[in-house]
XYZ file of C-alpha atoms in Angstrom:
744
model
C 15.399 -7.689 -56.561
C 12.051 -6.231 -57.642
C 10.167 -8.923 -55.754
C 12.272 -8.271 -52.645
C 11.608 -4.535 -52.937
C 7.876 -5.103 -53.352
C 7.887 -7.409 -50.309
C 9.594 -4.774 -48.200
C 7.099 -2.151 -49.354
C 4.204 -4.428 -48.436
C 5.726 -5.053 -44.982
C 6.132 -1.308 -44.409
C 2.536 -0.627 -45.501
C 1.232 -3.386 -43.224
C 3.327 -2.048 -40.321
C 1.963 1.469 -40.856
C -1.611 0.200 -41.046
C -1.163 -1.832 -37.850
C 0.182 1.198 -36.024
C -2.681 3.317 -37.320
C -5.064 0.740 -35.932
C -3.234 0.618 -32.592
C -2.965 4.408 -32.170
C -5.902 6.653 -33.040
C -6.587 10.257 -32.161
C -9.212 11.056 -29.528
C -10.175 14.555 -28.389
C -11.652 15.894 -25.152
C -12.863 19.386 -24.314
C -11.458 20.602 -20.977
C -11.632 23.972 -19.227
C -8.670 25.404 -21.158
C -9.659 24.064 -24.578
C -9.563 20.910 -26.684
C -6.840 18.321 -26.174
C -6.130 15.417 -28.483
C -4.570 12.194 -27.259
C -4.012 8.732 -28.655
C -6.167 5.614 -28.585
C -3.868 2.667 -27.906
C -4.603 -1.055 -27.855
C -2.288 -2.595 -25.220
C -0.840 -6.002 -25.922
C -1.983 -7.393 -22.572
C -5.544 -6.039 -22.705
C -8.577 -6.052 -24.964
C -9.677 -2.661 -23.669
C -8.408 0.362 -25.631
C -6.638 2.991 -23.547
C -6.750 6.725 -24.272
C -3.443 8.395 -23.442
C -2.948 12.120 -22.911
C 0.718 12.946 -22.395
C 2.140 16.346 -21.520
C -1.091 18.100 -20.515
C -0.267 21.533 -18.991
C -1.814 22.168 -15.586
C -0.013 25.493 -15.028
C 1.784 28.223 -16.926
C 5.441 27.527 -17.854
C 7.730 28.434 -14.946
C 10.135 30.460 -17.056
C 11.143 34.117 -16.952
C 8.977 36.001 -14.473
C 7.362 32.713 -13.376
C 10.642 31.273 -12.082
C 10.829 30.813 -8.281
C 7.218 31.907 -7.774
C 3.955 30.064 -7.157
C 2.422 28.313 -10.194
C -0.271 30.099 -12.166
C -3.328 28.488 -13.731
C -2.941 27.766 -17.454
C -4.523 30.195 -19.877
C -7.312 29.191 -22.218
C -6.015 28.209 -25.655
C -7.869 28.822 -28.916
C -6.309 25.915 -30.686
C -6.250 22.148 -30.484
C -3.612 20.901 -28.077
C -1.976 17.635 -29.104
C -1.048 15.616 -25.990
C 0.889 12.773 -27.576
C 4.387 12.957 -26.071
C 6.001 13.212 -22.664
C 7.286 16.674 -21.833
C 10.723 17.255 -20.270
C 11.038 16.844 -16.522
C 11.826 19.813 -14.311
C 15.518 20.817 -14.025
C 17.835 18.418 -12.270
C 21.511 17.603 -12.328
C 22.470 15.098 -14.986
C 24.860 13.402 -12.566
C 21.930 12.716 -10.241
C 19.839 11.120 -12.960
C 19.854 7.471 -13.845
C 22.461 6.400 -16.355
C 21.712 4.881 -19.710
C 23.832 4.467 -22.784
C 22.599 6.311 -25.848
C 19.493 7.612 -24.083
C 18.671 11.280 -24.218
C 18.018 12.944 -20.880
C 15.747 15.961 -21.076
C 14.892 18.579 -18.507
C 13.417 22.047 -18.820
C 11.924 24.808 -16.685
C 8.789 24.471 -18.798
C 7.829 21.279 -17.028
C 4.503 21.537 -15.187
C 2.581 18.833 -17.010
C 0.597 15.742 -16.144
C 0.105 12.497 -18.051
C -3.117 10.476 -18.157
C -4.095 6.960 -19.187
C -7.874 6.489 -19.457
C -9.750 3.250 -20.275
C -12.205 3.651 -23.139
C -14.976 2.312 -20.921
C -14.357 5.158 -18.472
C -15.010 7.712 -21.224
C -18.277 5.936 -22.077
C -19.586 4.952 -18.650
C -17.849 7.263 -16.158
C -17.375 6.820 -12.420
C -13.960 5.121 -12.666
C -11.456 5.171 -9.778
C -8.482 7.517 -10.132
C -4.844 6.795 -9.293
C -2.657 9.909 -8.889
C 1.077 9.134 -8.902
C 3.746 11.352 -7.317
C 7.310 10.104 -7.681
C 10.606 11.693 -6.740
C 13.795 11.247 -4.776
C 15.772 13.826 -2.795
C 16.804 15.907 -5.798
C 15.654 14.140 -8.959
C 13.038 12.061 -10.716
C 13.171 9.340 -13.373
C 13.939 10.859 -16.762
C 15.273 8.032 -18.913
C 12.442 5.576 -18.239
C 9.210 7.370 -17.478
C 6.397 5.594 -15.665
C 3.663 4.407 -18.014
C 0.157 3.884 -16.660
C -0.961 1.939 -19.736
C -1.230 -1.489 -18.108
C -2.610 -0.225 -14.790
C -5.336 1.647 -16.700
C -6.246 -1.659 -18.349
C -7.068 -2.916 -14.834
C -10.027 -0.520 -14.756
C -8.796 2.832 -13.454
C -7.597 6.239 -14.630
C -3.867 6.716 -13.998
C -2.351 10.209 -13.708
C 1.315 11.095 -13.136
C 2.362 14.594 -12.065
C 5.547 16.476 -12.932
C 6.616 19.107 -10.397
C 9.612 21.264 -9.521
C 12.230 19.786 -7.227
C 15.683 20.599 -5.751
C 16.471 24.341 -5.754
C 13.843 25.065 -8.432
C 11.123 23.664 -6.204
C 12.348 24.447 -2.695
C 14.286 27.757 -2.813
C 12.856 30.134 -0.208
C 13.585 33.857 0.140
C 11.575 33.928 3.391
C 9.033 36.400 2.072
C 5.662 36.445 0.367
C 7.264 37.226 -3.016
C 9.101 33.898 -3.164
C 7.989 31.874 -0.129
C 9.433 28.513 -1.155
C 7.670 25.137 -1.079
C 7.019 25.527 -4.803
C 7.070 21.769 -5.379
C 4.133 21.362 -3.009
C 2.317 24.249 -4.703
C 2.801 22.577 -8.091
C 1.193 19.395 -6.814
C -1.714 21.359 -5.387
C -2.232 23.098 -8.714
C -2.275 19.693 -10.420
C -4.890 18.464 -7.935
C -6.962 21.535 -8.764
C -6.763 20.837 -12.513
C -7.771 17.211 -11.958
C -10.671 18.286 -9.763
C -11.968 20.638 -12.450
C -11.531 18.393 -15.496
C -11.369 14.693 -14.635
C -15.127 14.210 -14.978
C -14.659 14.836 -18.718
C -12.554 11.664 -18.785
C -14.953 9.549 -16.729
C -13.163 9.835 -13.399
C -14.794 9.753 -9.965
C -13.336 12.352 -7.592
C -14.952 10.519 -4.691
C -12.698 7.527 -5.414
C -9.131 8.845 -5.616
C -6.009 6.949 -4.537
C -2.720 8.783 -4.029
C 0.420 6.789 -4.844
C 3.746 8.169 -3.662
C 7.050 6.553 -4.577
C 10.545 7.474 -3.429
C 11.840 9.444 -0.479
C 10.407 12.826 -1.504
C 7.380 11.387 -3.298
C 6.243 9.549 -0.157
C 7.083 12.470 2.146
C 4.974 14.817 0.000
C 2.162 12.264 -0.153
C 2.125 11.888 3.632
C 1.722 15.625 3.950
C -1.213 15.684 1.518
C -2.913 12.966 3.577
C -2.676 15.210 6.652
C -3.123 18.692 5.177
C -6.534 20.244 5.944
C -7.091 21.334 2.355
C -6.065 18.124 0.596
C -6.738 15.182 2.904
C -10.422 15.049 1.928
C -9.505 14.537 -1.723
C -8.138 11.040 -1.186
C -9.974 7.824 -0.355
C -6.866 5.623 -0.163
C -3.079 5.885 -0.318
C -0.193 3.712 -1.531
C 3.252 4.658 -0.199
C 6.256 2.882 -1.711
C 9.911 3.074 -0.612
C 9.566 6.026 1.735
C 8.231 7.166 5.102
C 6.672 10.114 6.895
C 10.124 11.260 7.981
C 11.973 13.839 5.880
C 14.399 12.060 3.517
C 17.189 14.443 4.541
C 17.686 17.137 7.162
C 16.821 20.346 5.333
C 19.523 23.015 5.555
C 17.979 26.394 6.359
C 21.059 28.264 5.136
C 21.202 26.585 1.725
C 18.885 29.109 0.050
C 20.865 32.055 1.387
C 24.156 30.523 0.285
C 22.693 29.862 -3.157
C 21.607 33.499 -3.549
C 24.984 34.825 -2.395
C 26.863 32.478 -4.702
C 24.989 34.001 -7.645
C 25.680 37.545 -6.274
C 21.960 38.226 -6.033
C 21.722 39.038 -2.315
C 19.895 42.279 -1.589
C 17.730 43.796 1.119
C 15.079 44.349 -1.555
C 13.395 41.005 -2.215
C 12.051 42.132 -5.592
C 15.567 42.957 -6.781
C 16.811 39.632 -5.422
C 14.092 37.704 -7.254
C 14.664 39.537 -10.541
C 18.381 38.824 -10.292
C 17.701 35.099 -9.885
C 15.246 35.182 -12.767
C 17.872 36.799 -14.999
C 20.391 33.985 -14.515
C 20.697 31.265 -17.101
C 19.453 27.744 -16.558
C 23.044 26.458 -16.549
C 24.204 29.048 -13.980
C 21.487 27.988 -11.573
C 22.307 24.287 -11.879
C 26.028 24.948 -11.458
C 25.446 27.009 -8.306
C 23.057 24.376 -6.983
C 25.623 21.615 -7.488
C 28.303 23.589 -5.652
C 25.933 24.070 -2.703
C 24.946 20.433 -2.269
C 28.479 19.153 -2.919
C 30.730 21.510 -1.036
C 34.398 21.125 -0.247
C 33.601 19.875 3.264
C 31.857 16.849 1.760
C 28.743 17.547 3.784
C 25.537 17.174 1.792
C 23.094 20.043 2.178
C 19.577 19.606 0.900
C 16.742 21.858 -0.183
C 13.236 20.956 0.870
C 9.995 22.230 2.405
C 10.619 25.020 4.919
C 8.451 26.838 7.422
C 6.666 29.861 5.957
C 5.541 31.336 9.268
C 6.536 34.767 7.954
C 3.106 34.719 6.252
C 0.614 36.271 8.667
C -2.498 34.664 7.202
C -2.392 31.074 8.411
C -4.691 29.855 5.627
C -2.241 31.203 3.044
C 0.663 29.239 4.432
C 1.885 26.261 2.507
C 3.338 24.342 5.428
C 1.681 23.437 8.706
C 4.408 21.115 9.939
C 6.197 17.977 8.839
C 4.055 14.814 9.027
C 5.769 13.494 12.150
C 5.022 16.671 14.111
C 1.469 16.923 12.793
C 0.755 13.429 14.114
C 2.655 13.493 17.412
C 2.211 17.113 18.504
C -1.069 18.203 16.919
C -2.984 14.896 16.871
C -3.509 14.867 13.106
C -4.652 11.482 11.832
C -4.803 9.457 8.634
C -8.145 7.681 8.714
C -8.192 6.161 5.225
C -6.812 2.768 4.120
C -3.055 2.922 3.537
C -0.802 0.400 1.788
C 2.874 0.963 2.567
C 6.088 -0.955 1.979
C 9.673 -1.151 0.778
C 11.886 -3.490 -1.225
C 14.056 -6.058 0.530
C 17.370 -4.364 -0.308
C 16.669 -0.693 -1.037
C 20.272 0.405 -0.597
C 21.517 -1.773 -3.469
C 20.606 1.135 -5.761
C 24.321 1.951 -6.141
C 25.222 5.207 -7.896
C 28.223 6.008 -10.088
C 29.980 8.004 -7.339
C 30.079 5.001 -5.020
C 31.367 2.743 -7.777
C 34.037 5.277 -8.756
C 35.454 5.309 -5.224
C 35.210 1.528 -5.064
C 37.414 1.260 -8.137
C 40.191 3.153 -6.331
C 40.842 0.220 -4.014
C 39.971 -0.854 -0.505
C 41.889 1.745 1.519
C 40.688 4.796 -0.400
C 37.173 3.408 -0.506
C 37.208 2.789 3.245
C 38.469 6.324 3.909
C 35.679 7.713 1.729
C 33.126 5.683 3.670
C 34.505 6.682 7.085
C 34.936 10.374 6.254
C 31.886 11.016 4.107
C 29.360 8.225 3.605
C 28.764 7.115 7.198
C 28.739 10.658 8.730
C 26.224 11.808 6.120
C 24.056 8.738 6.635
C 24.020 9.349 10.381
C 23.240 13.021 9.879
C 20.555 12.188 7.347
C 18.824 9.951 9.885
C 19.399 12.313 12.829
C 21.974 10.027 14.467
C 24.736 12.643 14.528
C 24.521 12.570 18.332
C 26.452 9.289 18.122
C 29.794 11.044 17.699
C 31.826 9.280 20.348
C 34.525 6.729 19.703
C 32.826 3.844 21.491
C 29.589 4.438 19.566
C 31.464 4.612 16.278
C 33.325 1.429 17.169
C 30.025 -0.356 17.800
C 28.632 0.748 14.434
C 31.903 -0.074 12.716
C 31.998 -3.577 14.143
C 28.324 -4.244 13.454
C 28.492 -3.318 9.775
C 32.102 -3.607 8.620
C 34.531 -5.575 10.796
C 32.660 -8.879 10.710
C 33.337 -9.347 7.017
C 36.401 -9.955 4.820
C 38.316 -6.794 3.965
C 37.615 -6.542 0.252
C 36.113 -3.715 -1.746
C 33.141 -5.852 -2.748
C 32.341 -6.832 0.853
C 32.861 -3.220 1.899
C 30.364 -2.045 -0.714
C 27.958 -4.746 0.424
C 28.265 -3.489 4.016
C 27.539 0.099 2.958
C 24.447 -1.141 1.139
C 23.330 -2.927 4.307
C 23.850 0.198 6.419
C 22.052 2.409 3.904
C 19.086 0.058 3.642
C 18.639 -0.182 7.383
C 18.911 3.443 8.470
C 17.386 5.085 5.379
C 14.506 2.692 4.658
C 13.898 -0.137 7.127
C 14.125 1.935 10.300
C 11.889 4.741 8.958
C 9.354 2.171 7.755
C 9.250 0.466 11.147
C 8.860 3.772 12.983
C 6.154 4.891 10.552
C 3.956 1.808 10.805
C 4.320 1.684 14.582
C 3.502 5.380 14.879
C 0.392 5.054 12.713
C -0.920 2.091 14.687
C 0.198 2.918 18.247
C 1.031 6.642 18.299
C 0.475 7.292 21.995
C 2.691 4.469 23.196
C 5.546 5.201 20.813
C 5.916 8.954 21.194
C 8.346 8.583 24.064
C 10.511 6.268 21.964
C 11.198 8.866 19.276
C 13.931 10.700 21.117
C 16.029 11.515 18.063
C 15.725 15.158 16.993
C 13.311 15.593 14.090
C 13.269 18.266 11.406
C 11.511 21.556 11.993
C 10.098 21.862 8.486
C 6.567 23.138 7.884
C 4.337 23.468 4.846
C 0.631 23.936 3.961
C -1.543 25.043 1.054
C -2.041 28.217 -0.951
C -4.123 26.797 -3.781
C -7.747 26.417 -2.778
C -9.114 23.020 -3.731
C -12.828 22.601 -4.178
C -14.453 20.525 -1.500
C -14.683 17.215 -3.275
C -16.788 14.965 -1.095
C -18.985 17.059 1.136
C -19.376 20.109 -1.107
C -18.430 22.331 1.838
C -15.354 24.427 2.506
C -12.862 22.614 4.705
C -12.510 24.055 8.206
C -8.784 24.670 8.589
C -8.900 24.877 12.370
C -10.511 21.519 13.051
C -9.171 19.064 10.481
C -6.791 16.685 12.179
C -7.316 18.146 15.627
C -9.300 15.155 16.763
C -8.849 12.775 19.602
C -5.753 10.745 18.840
C -6.590 7.511 17.027
C -4.821 4.731 15.168
C -5.141 3.528 11.595
C -6.932 0.186 11.523
C -6.575 -0.229 7.758
C -2.811 -0.222 7.353
C -1.423 -2.857 4.977
C 2.356 -3.387 5.022
C 4.531 -5.270 2.539
C 8.123 -5.969 1.535
C 8.973 -6.729 -2.096
C 11.622 -9.396 -2.697
C 12.988 -10.550 -6.044
C 16.571 -11.698 -6.574
C 18.612 -10.059 -9.341
C 15.868 -7.504 -9.808
C 16.061 -4.682 -12.357
C 15.537 -1.071 -11.263
C 14.236 1.947 -13.186
C 17.703 2.580 -14.622
C 17.782 -0.902 -16.124
C 20.524 -1.952 -13.685
C 20.555 -5.471 -12.252
C 21.081 -5.946 -8.519
C 23.831 -8.453 -7.697
C 23.789 -7.870 -3.933
C 20.719 -9.930 -3.110
C 17.074 -9.007 -2.794
C 15.267 -6.223 -4.625
C 16.816 -2.764 -4.805
C 15.164 0.651 -4.784
C 12.649 1.218 -7.627
C 12.726 -2.434 -8.758
C 9.058 -2.763 -7.777
C 7.836 -0.177 -10.306
C 8.503 -2.248 -13.475
C 6.298 -5.006 -12.032
C 3.520 -2.734 -10.796
C 3.338 -0.796 -14.065
C 4.324 -3.723 -16.287
C 4.601 -5.451 -18.606
C 4.870 -2.336 -20.821
C 7.234 -0.504 -18.463
C 9.311 -3.640 -17.904
C 9.813 -4.132 -21.653
C 10.558 -0.440 -22.087
C 13.428 -0.681 -19.592
C 14.800 -4.176 -20.189
C 14.151 -4.430 -23.940
C 12.831 -7.956 -23.419
C 9.653 -9.727 -22.441
C 8.812 -10.954 -18.980
C 9.824 -14.480 -18.091
C 7.130 -16.859 -16.913
C 8.053 -16.248 -13.267
C 8.207 -12.492 -13.779
C 4.852 -12.491 -15.555
C 3.197 -14.272 -12.621
C 4.753 -11.786 -10.209
C 3.608 -8.866 -12.346
C 0.017 -10.135 -12.450
C 0.019 -10.760 -8.693
C 1.380 -7.295 -8.009
C -1.211 -5.562 -10.182
C -4.059 -7.666 -8.810
C -3.303 -6.855 -5.162
C -2.655 -3.175 -5.754
C -5.577 -2.906 -8.184
C -8.021 -4.393 -5.687
C -6.740 -2.018 -3.021
C -7.221 0.982 -5.336
C -10.795 -0.069 -6.075
C -11.917 -1.294 -2.643
C -9.387 -0.273 0.004
C -8.569 -3.944 0.619
C -5.861 -5.806 -1.365
C -7.656 -9.145 -0.918
C -11.405 -8.462 -0.819
C -13.600 -11.513 -0.265
C -10.560 -13.827 -0.159
C -10.467 -15.245 3.386
C -8.084 -18.118 2.622
C -5.180 -15.967 1.427
C -6.198 -12.695 3.041
C -3.727 -9.855 3.486
C -4.395 -8.802 7.067
C -3.994 -5.245 8.344
C -0.997 -4.352 10.489
C -1.989 -3.437 14.054
C -0.951 -3.823 17.675
C -2.347 -7.356 17.840
C -1.119 -8.605 14.463
C 2.243 -7.479 13.097
C 1.374 -8.742 9.638
C 3.833 -7.775 6.877
C 3.062 -9.307 3.503
C 6.064 -10.573 1.546
C 5.545 -10.086 -2.181
C 7.898 -11.607 -4.696
C 9.719 -14.762 -5.667
C 11.656 -17.217 -3.503
C 10.015 -15.879 -0.373
C 11.318 -18.770 1.713
C 14.848 -17.728 0.789
C 14.189 -14.324 2.287
C 12.790 -15.809 5.468
C 14.915 -18.950 5.811
C 18.340 -18.146 4.460
C 19.911 -21.541 5.009
C 19.889 -22.442 1.313
C 21.155 -19.079 0.075
C 23.460 -18.379 2.998
C 26.391 -17.647 0.713
C 24.769 -17.732 -2.696
C 23.069 -14.425 -3.425
C 26.075 -12.187 -2.871
C 28.773 -14.800 -3.355
C 27.340 -16.248 -6.574
C 27.417 -12.782 -8.115
C 30.853 -12.014 -6.696
C 32.559 -12.100 -10.082
C 30.023 -9.704 -11.583
C 30.462 -7.353 -8.628
C 34.211 -7.491 -9.156
C 33.640 -6.440 -12.755
C 31.657 -3.429 -11.537
C 34.559 -2.416 -9.308
C 37.340 -3.210 -11.754
C 39.400 -0.865 -13.936
C 41.612 -1.501 -16.952
C 44.790 -0.830 -14.979
C 43.927 -2.354 -11.629
C 43.107 -5.795 -10.429
C 39.456 -6.627 -10.348
C 39.420 -6.834 -6.600
C 41.958 -5.622 -4.091
C 42.084 -8.081 -1.225
C 43.560 -6.833 2.026
C 42.936 -10.010 3.970
C 42.029 -13.574 3.145
C 38.419 -13.813 1.964
C 38.019 -17.118 3.734
C 39.275 -15.776 7.058
C 36.455 -15.881 9.601
C 35.529 -12.555 11.188
C 37.341 -11.704 14.389
C 35.221 -11.074 17.425
C 38.064 -9.497 19.380
C 37.091 -6.095 17.990
C 33.498 -6.476 19.076
C 32.989 -3.338 21.215
C 29.900 -4.695 22.917
C 30.710 -8.415 22.995
C 27.835 -9.742 20.943
C 27.716 -13.484 20.793
C 28.681 -15.121 17.535
C 25.688 -17.423 17.859
C 22.981 -16.786 15.267
C 19.983 -15.247 17.017
C 17.258 -15.463 14.440
C 18.807 -14.060 11.306
C 21.977 -14.425 9.323
C 23.622 -11.265 8.055
C 26.279 -12.901 5.944
C 24.639 -11.431 2.881
C 22.630 -8.297 2.357
C 19.019 -8.610 1.341
C 18.639 -12.356 1.824
C 18.452 -12.804 5.566
C 17.416 -15.719 7.730
C 14.309 -15.405 9.858
C 13.492 -17.960 12.479
C 9.806 -18.705 12.390
C 10.047 -20.314 15.823
C 10.910 -17.028 17.499
C 7.280 -16.094 17.849
C 4.083 -17.890 18.616
C 2.463 -15.681 15.995
C 1.598 -17.888 13.068
C 3.134 -17.580 9.664
C 6.052 -16.142 7.810
C 4.317 -12.795 7.354
C 5.120 -11.794 10.936
C 8.788 -12.793 10.882
C 9.846 -9.719 8.953
C 8.452 -7.622 11.791
C 10.909 -9.227 14.221
C 13.770 -8.513 11.861
C 12.775 -4.820 11.746
C 12.349 -4.847 15.507
C 15.937 -6.049 15.989
C 17.275 -3.273 13.788
C 15.246 -0.775 15.793
C 16.593 -2.238 19.035
C 20.196 -1.761 17.913
C 19.783 1.894 16.916
C 17.166 3.112 19.364
C 17.767 0.957 22.428
C 21.310 -0.377 22.504
C 23.244 2.593 21.092
C 21.395 5.181 23.229
C 22.117 3.016 26.290
C 25.759 2.784 25.291
C 25.828 6.525 24.747
C 24.153 7.155 28.115
C 26.643 4.904 29.893
C 29.469 6.765 28.204
C 27.930 10.068 29.275
C 27.469 8.783 32.827
C 31.078 7.653 33.046
C 32.460 10.844 31.592
C 30.000 12.789 33.734
C 31.163 11.105 36.916
C 34.796 11.628 36.027
C 34.092 15.242 35.180
C 32.117 15.707 38.386
C 34.922 14.248 40.477
C 37.416 16.460 38.696
C 35.203 19.485 39.309
C 34.867 18.649 42.986
C 38.614 18.258 43.279
C 39.141 21.540 41.471
C 36.698 23.277 43.798
C 38.214 21.688 46.890
C 41.826 22.267 45.896
C 42.003 26.011 46.814
C 40.300 25.341 50.152
C 42.789 22.608 51.018
C 45.652 24.852 50.005
C 44.337 27.667 52.179
C 43.891 25.336 55.145
C 47.330 23.849 54.622
C 49.086 27.209 54.552
C 47.036 28.454 57.479
C 48.033 25.404 59.477
C 51.630 25.791 58.347
C 51.603 29.425 59.456
C 50.149 28.437 62.800
C 52.752 25.716 63.252
C 55.518 28.154 62.364
C 54.107 30.674 64.810
C 53.933 28.054 67.536
C 57.471 26.959 66.769
C 58.587 30.581 66.943
C 56.847 31.017 70.293
C 58.345 27.755 71.485
C 61.769 28.896 70.373
C 61.290 32.222 72.126
C 60.224 30.423 75.281
C 63.281 28.178 75.111
C 65.465 31.203 74.564
C 63.933 33.021 77.518
C 64.244 29.953 79.726
C 67.857 29.489 78.781
C 68.502 33.182 79.345
C 66.848 33.049 82.748
C 68.777 29.909 83.634
C 71.991 31.646 82.614
C 71.113 34.660 84.734
C 70.358 32.463 87.741
C 73.637 30.583 87.305
C 75.590 33.872 87.245
C 73.841 35.098 90.362
C 74.641 31.878 92.178
C 78.288 32.176 91.261
C 78.501 35.726 92.629
C 76.963 34.624 95.828
């Protein structure tokens, strides 16, 4: 027993000593004071990394700082220990990722950034900087936070930014006191802090790459690449799983409804603001949830709004959404951009969808028809398609071709979500950036009217001169010749929640564990990378790392070069495993979704219900009698029997290689939504218009015909009366003549 106890003590002492060797304090003097981080020796690198977690770049947004622009942090007279992540900004727990036994933290005191700095950068200086902005519509990752440890080991400084989102970041009272767009202001304040202090860590502000991930993260990043006061900060940009289009149509009335719900409405904006600041954290979240999830089941979203009530144009935070800045005001992005999505983004299934799926096919289908599909169409500005024939076409295309089971229904929703929320916006974005003049006429769907710009003045980083607000972006329209496009594909991938995708392909956020791995991957999965996963992780980091350093993902590599996407070469790089299965789906025609069918049934099962409610025979082939536009059942280039693993026919194009085939797949999706459905809608309008016109003409002519008819009838009656009178007179005269003859 004593020997065993001594052995345990020795093991503990050794473990402590190892950890002391792996993590050592390191201090840096910044503008606000001294901060102390940790010196860590990553497993996959020989270079020590200095980490500084939870560094404040602004004052806490609590009390009087709630719902107002961020303020620069005060100087502290103490040593600040930056060793732990700080809580994220407030968000609904139900919108966060799930995780058993994991503590989710959020707080209004949340404006912090996190840095990972190679030791060589501190000694030598001049290292490239990667600034990361993540975020979805209303939340960010809280359970598994992005770690820049392994990316920093590739020879760069990695910085992640925490900022306010949902109602805490986008509430606008339409006045200078609380103008809204606070999330953008937070990011600008973080850029300012980095500009003032990063040289102390060995960073080069002339070599900054902006990485945006997620719908709101990419949308915000696109704006910063176009904004007059921020675009000169960045040398390159990486945009993952998003586009330049707003992730959701922003509801202009949401802020007003939120204020009224909390009984804070007043004609005095100061009183209104103080009322909101007096409410508890829980009251605000509860009111926010009731706004975005109302009884009408129509999602309403907060986001950047126009602040044109500010007279001084240079004080405005919003100039216009990225789409309008490019198409209407000729703003351009003239730096190298790397952009892409995963092969099955919509497979990021949330608990709400699964809960309805567990209620059975009929209830799930009603939920999809009444709520999911209408909101998806509204989200993507397709609400104009509100006619029965259009709905029938969409219904047949996505739902009626497949067996009527809850699992196939969920798979169809995933397919629809992926196409209209990710693949279509990506296609429109890359085409707009490379051929803006030719494509403007094609974007006939109504876009959002949101606007935002800057209020925090950033030092001129490159030229040393103040940026001219009136001229930046207002150049002759040009295209981006350094646009690199990719799609990430990996079967049964794991996302940031730790969830495995059983629907084929790679779901939303499944690329991050590979880009920021292996540390992040092990943090989420609690296991090491497999040999295949390790190769993919190294490939991912190599390509992205080279792009961050040079602006080219394959510099000086002509034999396996990643070519830019342009009008002459629709090159889309496919990153991942089993690439041929993505492009040529003959082998996996029924495997990816069907092989995981039992696991999907388990996801949709309950203790009291059958695992899968089957309404019709699974083996029954789809009926083409309900095809509203009589599409042929012949396979034309891709097989949609399973989501995420589609067939691409390399013989469709004379363009060499598999890296152009994905373009044709995106082009077909675009053709369905932007060419076929509008034509169908126009034909419907023409038919109804002709019928309406004929009805109108008949209605206009009807009184005239009636008047003519009665006039003619009156005339006929008058003539008949005259004729009758004449007959009467003739008979009377004849009678008189006969009497006279008799007398004679």
